[in-house]
CSV table of C-alpha atoms in Angstrom, one decimal:
chain,number,residue,atom,x,y,z
Q,1,GLU,CA,-18.2,-1.6,-10.8
Q,2,ALA,CA,-15.5,-1.0,-8.2
Q,3,GLY,CA,-14.5,2.6,-7.7
Q,4,VAL,CA,-11.0,4.0,-7.0
Q,5,THR,CA,-9.6,2.2,-4.0
Q,6,GLN,CA,-6.8,3.3,-1.8
Q,7,PHE,CA,-4.8,1.5,0.9
Q,8,PRO,CA,-4.3,2.0,3.7
Q,9,SER,CA,-7.0,4.3,4.8
Q,10,HIS,CA,-4.9,5.5,7.7
Q,11,SER,CA,-1.2,5.4,8.4
Q,12,VAL,CA,0.7,6.6,11.5
Q,13,ILE,CA,4.4,6.6,11.3
Q,14,GLU,CA,7.4,8.2,12.9
Q,15,LYS,CA,9.6,10.8,11.3
Q,16,GLY,CA,12.3,9.1,9.2
Q,17,GLN,CA,10.3,6.0,8.5
Q,18,THR,CA,9.1,4.9,5.1
Q,19,VAL,CA,5.4,4.6,4.0
Q,20,THR,CA,4.0,3.3,0.8
Q,21,LEU,CA,0.5,4.2,-0.3
Q,22,ARG,CA,-1.4,2.2,-2.9
Q,23,CYS,CA,-4.1,3.2,-5.4
Q,24,ASP,CA,-6.1,1.0,-7.6
Q,25,PRO,CA,-7.9,3.0,-10.3
Q,26,ILE,CA,-11.2,2.2,-11.9
Q,27,SER,CA,-10.6,-0.6,-14.3
Q,28,GLY,CA,-9.9,0.8,-17.8
Q,29,HIS,CA,-8.9,4.3,-16.6
Q,30,ASP,CA,-5.6,5.2,-18.1
Q,31,ASN,CA,-5.3,8.5,-16.3
Q,32,LEU,CA,-4.2,8.3,-12.7
Q,33,TYR,CA,-3.6,11.3,-10.5
Q,34,TRP,CA,-2.2,11.7,-7.0
Q,35,TYR,CA,-3.3,14.7,-4.9
Q,36,ARG,CA,-2.6,15.8,-1.4
Q,37,ARG,CA,-4.5,17.9,1.1
Q,38,VAL,CA,-2.5,19.3,4.0
Q,39,MET,CA,-4.7,20.5,6.9
Q,40,GLY,CA,-6.1,23.9,6.3
Q,41,LYS,CA,-4.9,24.0,2.7
Q,42,GLU,CA,-6.4,23.3,-0.7
Q,43,ILE,CA,-6.0,20.0,-2.5
Q,44,LYS,CA,-2.7,20.1,-4.4
Q,45,PHE,CA,-1.7,18.2,-7.4
Q,46,LEU,CA,1.3,15.8,-7.0
Q,47,LEU,CA,1.5,13.9,-10.3
Q,48,HIS,CA,-0.3,12.4,-13.2
Q,49,PHE,CA,0.2,9.1,-15.0
Q,50,VAL,CA,-1.1,8.1,-18.4
Q,51,LYS,CA,-0.9,4.4,-18.3
Q,52,GLU,CA,2.5,3.6,-16.9
Q,53,SER,CA,4.1,6.9,-18.0
Q,54,LYS,CA,4.5,10.0,-15.8
Q,55,GLN,CA,2.8,12.7,-17.8
Q,56,ASP,CA,3.4,15.4,-15.2
Q,57,GLU,CA,5.2,15.2,-11.9
Q,58,SER,CA,5.6,18.9,-11.3
Q,59,GLY,CA,3.7,18.8,-8.1
Q,60,MET,CA,5.9,16.3,-6.3
Q,61,PRO,CA,7.4,18.2,-3.4
Q,62,ASN,CA,10.9,16.7,-3.3
Q,63,ASN,CA,12.9,13.6,-4.0
Q,64,ARG,CA,11.6,11.9,-0.9
Q,65,PHE,CA,8.5,11.1,-2.9
Q,66,LEU,CA,8.5,8.3,-5.5
Q,67,ALA,CA,5.5,7.3,-7.5
Q,68,GLU,CA,5.3,4.2,-9.8
Q,69,ARG,CA,2.7,2.6,-11.9
Q,70,THR,CA,4.1,-0.6,-13.2
Q,71,GLY,CA,2.1,-2.1,-16.0
Q,72,GLY,CA,-0.3,0.8,-16.1
Q,73,THR,CA,-2.6,-0.6,-13.5
Q,74,TYR,CA,-2.3,0.2,-9.8
Q,75,SER,CA,0.1,2.9,-8.5
Q,76,THR,CA,2.2,3.3,-5.4
Q,77,LEU,CA,3.4,6.5,-3.8
Q,78,LYS,CA,6.4,6.0,-1.5
Q,79,VAL,CA,7.6,8.6,1.0
Q,80,GLN,CA,11.1,7.9,2.2
Q,81,PRO,CA,12.1,9.2,4.7
Q,82,ALA,CA,8.9,10.8,6.0
Q,83,GLU,CA,8.9,14.2,7.5
Q,84,LEU,CA,6.4,15.9,9.8
Q,85,GLU,CA,5.2,18.2,6.9
Q,86,ASP,CA,4.2,15.2,4.9
Q,87,SER,CA,1.2,14.6,7.1
Q,88,GLY,CA,-2.1,15.0,5.2
Q,89,VAL,CA,-4.7,13.2,3.2
Q,90,TYR,CA,-3.4,11.7,0.0
Q,91,PHE,CA,-6.0,11.2,-2.7
Q,92,CYS,CA,-5.8,9.2,-5.8
Q,93,ALA,CA,-8.1,9.9,-8.7
Q,94,SER,CA,-8.6,8.3,-12.1
Q,95,SER,CA,-10.3,9.0,-15.4
Q,96,PRO,CA,-10.6,7.4,-18.7
Q,97,LEU,CA,-8.6,8.6,-21.7
Q,98,ARG,CA,-11.0,10.3,-24.1
Q,99,ARG,CA,-10.4,11.3,-27.7
Q,100,ASP,CA,-11.8,14.8,-26.9
Q,101,ARG,CA,-9.6,14.9,-23.8
Q,102,ARG,CA,-12.6,15.9,-21.7
Q,103,GLU,CA,-12.1,14.2,-18.4
Q,104,LYS,CA,-13.9,13.8,-15.2
Q,105,LEU,CA,-12.1,12.7,-12.1
Q,106,PHE,CA,-13.2,10.0,-9.8
Q,107,PHE,CA,-11.6,10.0,-6.4
Q,108,GLY,CA,-10.6,7.3,-3.9
Q,109,SER,CA,-11.4,7.8,-0.3
Q,110,GLY,CA,-7.9,8.8,0.5
Q,111,THR,CA,-5.1,7.8,2.8
Q,112,GLN,CA,-4.7,9.8,6.0
Q,113,LEU,CA,-1.0,10.0,6.7
Q,114,SER,CA,0.2,11.2,10.1
Q,115,VAL,CA,3.9,11.6,10.7
Q,116,LEU,CA,4.8,11.9,14.3
W,1,ARG,CA,-2.4,35.1,-7.0
W,2,LYS,CA,-3.8,31.6,-6.6
W,3,GLU,CA,-4.9,29.8,-9.8
W,4,VAL,CA,-8.4,29.2,-8.4
W,5,GLU,CA,-10.0,31.4,-5.8
W,6,GLN,CA,-13.3,31.0,-4.0
W,7,ASP,CA,-15.4,32.8,-1.4
W,8,PRO,CA,-13.6,32.1,1.9
W,9,GLY,CA,-16.8,31.2,3.8
W,10,PRO,CA,-18.1,29.5,5.8
W,11,PHE,CA,-21.7,30.0,4.8
W,12,ASN,CA,-24.3,29.3,7.4
W,13,VAL,CA,-27.8,29.3,6.0
W,14,PRO,CA,-31.2,28.1,7.1
W,15,GLU,CA,-33.0,25.3,5.4
W,16,GLY,CA,-34.8,26.4,2.3
W,17,ALA,CA,-32.4,29.3,1.6
W,18,THR,CA,-30.8,30.0,-1.7
W,19,VAL,CA,-27.0,30.1,-1.5
W,20,ALA,CA,-24.5,31.2,-4.2
W,21,PHE,CA,-20.8,30.2,-4.5
W,22,ASN,CA,-18.3,32.2,-6.5
W,23,CYS,CA,-15.1,31.1,-8.1
W,24,THR,CA,-12.5,32.9,-10.3
W,25,TYR,CA,-9.6,31.3,-12.1
W,26,SER,CA,-6.4,32.9,-13.4
W,27,ASN,CA,-5.6,30.7,-16.5
W,28,SER,CA,-7.6,32.0,-19.4
W,29,ALA,CA,-6.7,28.9,-21.4
W,30,SER,CA,-8.7,26.7,-19.0
W,31,GLN,CA,-11.1,24.4,-20.8
W,32,SER,CA,-13.1,22.3,-18.3
W,33,PHE,CA,-14.8,23.5,-15.1
W,34,PHE,CA,-16.4,21.5,-12.4
W,35,TRP,CA,-18.0,21.8,-9.0
W,36,TYR,CA,-17.1,19.0,-6.5
W,37,ARG,CA,-18.5,18.6,-3.0
W,38,GLN,CA,-16.5,17.2,-0.2
W,39,ASP,CA,-18.0,15.9,3.0
W,40,CYS,CA,-16.0,16.0,6.2
W,41,ARG,CA,-13.3,13.4,6.1
W,42,LYS,CA,-14.4,12.1,2.7
W,43,GLU,CA,-13.2,12.3,-0.8
W,44,PRO,CA,-14.3,15.0,-3.3
W,45,LYS,CA,-17.3,13.9,-5.4
W,46,LEU,CA,-18.3,15.4,-8.7
W,47,LEU,CA,-21.4,17.5,-8.3
W,48,MET,CA,-21.6,18.9,-11.8
W,49,SER,CA,-19.6,20.0,-14.8
W,50,VAL,CA,-20.0,23.6,-15.8
W,51,TYR,CA,-20.8,24.3,-19.4
W,52,SER,CA,-20.5,27.6,-21.3
W,53,SER,CA,-24.2,28.0,-21.7
W,54,GLY,CA,-24.8,27.3,-18.1
W,55,ASN,CA,-26.5,24.2,-16.8
W,56,GLU,CA,-29.0,23.1,-14.2
W,57,ASP,CA,-29.4,19.9,-12.3
W,58,GLY,CA,-32.4,20.0,-10.0
W,59,ARG,CA,-31.8,22.5,-7.3
W,60,PHE,CA,-28.3,23.2,-8.6
W,61,THR,CA,-27.4,25.8,-11.3
W,62,ALA,CA,-23.9,26.4,-12.6
W,63,GLN,CA,-22.8,29.3,-14.7
W,64,LEU,CA,-19.6,30.1,-16.5
W,65,ASN,CA,-18.4,33.5,-17.7
W,66,ARG,CA,-15.2,33.0,-19.7
W,67,ALA,CA,-14.6,36.7,-20.3
W,68,SER,CA,-14.5,37.3,-16.6
W,69,GLN,CA,-13.0,33.9,-15.8
W,70,TYR,CA,-15.7,33.4,-13.3
W,71,ILE,CA,-17.8,30.4,-12.3
W,72,SER,CA,-20.8,30.2,-10.0
W,73,LEU,CA,-22.9,27.6,-8.3
W,74,LEU,CA,-26.4,28.3,-7.0
W,75,ILE,CA,-28.2,26.0,-4.7
W,76,ARG,CA,-31.9,26.6,-4.3
W,77,ASP,CA,-34.1,25.4,-1.4
W,78,SER,CA,-31.1,24.2,0.5
W,79,LYS,CA,-31.3,20.9,2.5
W,80,LEU,CA,-29.5,19.8,5.6
W,81,SER,CA,-27.8,17.2,3.4
W,82,ASP,CA,-26.2,20.0,1.3
W,83,SER,CA,-23.9,20.8,4.1
W,84,ALA,CA,-20.4,20.2,2.8
W,85,THR,CA,-17.4,22.0,1.3
W,86,TYR,CA,-17.9,23.0,-2.3
W,87,LEU,CA,-14.8,22.9,-4.5
W,88,CYS,CA,-14.3,24.8,-7.7
W,89,VAL,CA,-12.1,22.8,-10.1
W,90,VAL,CA,-10.5,23.9,-13.3
W,91,ASN,CA,-8.7,21.9,-16.0
W,92,LEU,CA,-6.8,22.4,-19.2
W,93,TYR,CA,-7.3,19.4,-21.4
W,94,GLY,CA,-4.6,16.8,-20.9
W,95,GLN,CA,-3.2,18.6,-17.9
W,96,ASN,CA,-3.8,18.4,-14.2
W,97,PHE,CA,-6.9,19.6,-12.4
W,98,VAL,CA,-6.5,22.6,-10.2
W,99,PHE,CA,-8.6,22.9,-7.1
W,100,GLY,CA,-9.8,26.0,-5.3
W,101,PRO,CA,-9.6,26.1,-1.5
W,102,GLY,CA,-13.3,25.3,-1.1
W,103,THR,CA,-16.2,27.1,0.6
W,104,ARG,CA,-17.8,25.4,3.5
W,105,LEU,CA,-21.6,25.4,3.7
W,106,SER,CA,-23.6,24.6,6.8
W,107,VAL,CA,-27.4,24.3,6.3
W,108,LEU,CA,-29.1,24.8,9.7
W,109,PRO,CA,-32.5,23.5,10.7
């Protein structure tokens, strides 16, 4: 069974450009999370989808970040325009919906974003 | 105060040593607890869930003290391959997972 896949693995862009990150969760996982790790800091929550709906987007840093999950399958995270402080590793994670709501997260290998 | 705090580390230990990681969390309503490990430039991977009664998986033992809001991970007979960053993760059902800053472990030959 395929795990969580993310694309691209690395992206180097200039300040002011746009970048779109993609995440394909494990098939059948309704929960999809985006996290970010900025160098030297802990992994921080960005947002959480349940199927196609945004359950919690309290971690999104500002309106330059836009996440979508059309059809409840894969998700994209767009940064427009990118700023220097957006550099970091963006992780996607998924988990199945459970009746008891006990979840375990499975992570993708991340996208290393460098904004120059 | 951070939601999840861990020993700052790094820990440098010889092979075969026993090493303990400590974690505290601030939200008393938290319901699920985990230890993840993250190798350099890799994604976090689930090491083990932490249950109220404590649980063991081979050389790894996890403990939870809800009254003190404290979680621990003990690694016995450490191996070179145990070198990684250990992340304490806390969750409230249906809500996002909160990560601690991690403690880096280096097991030395």
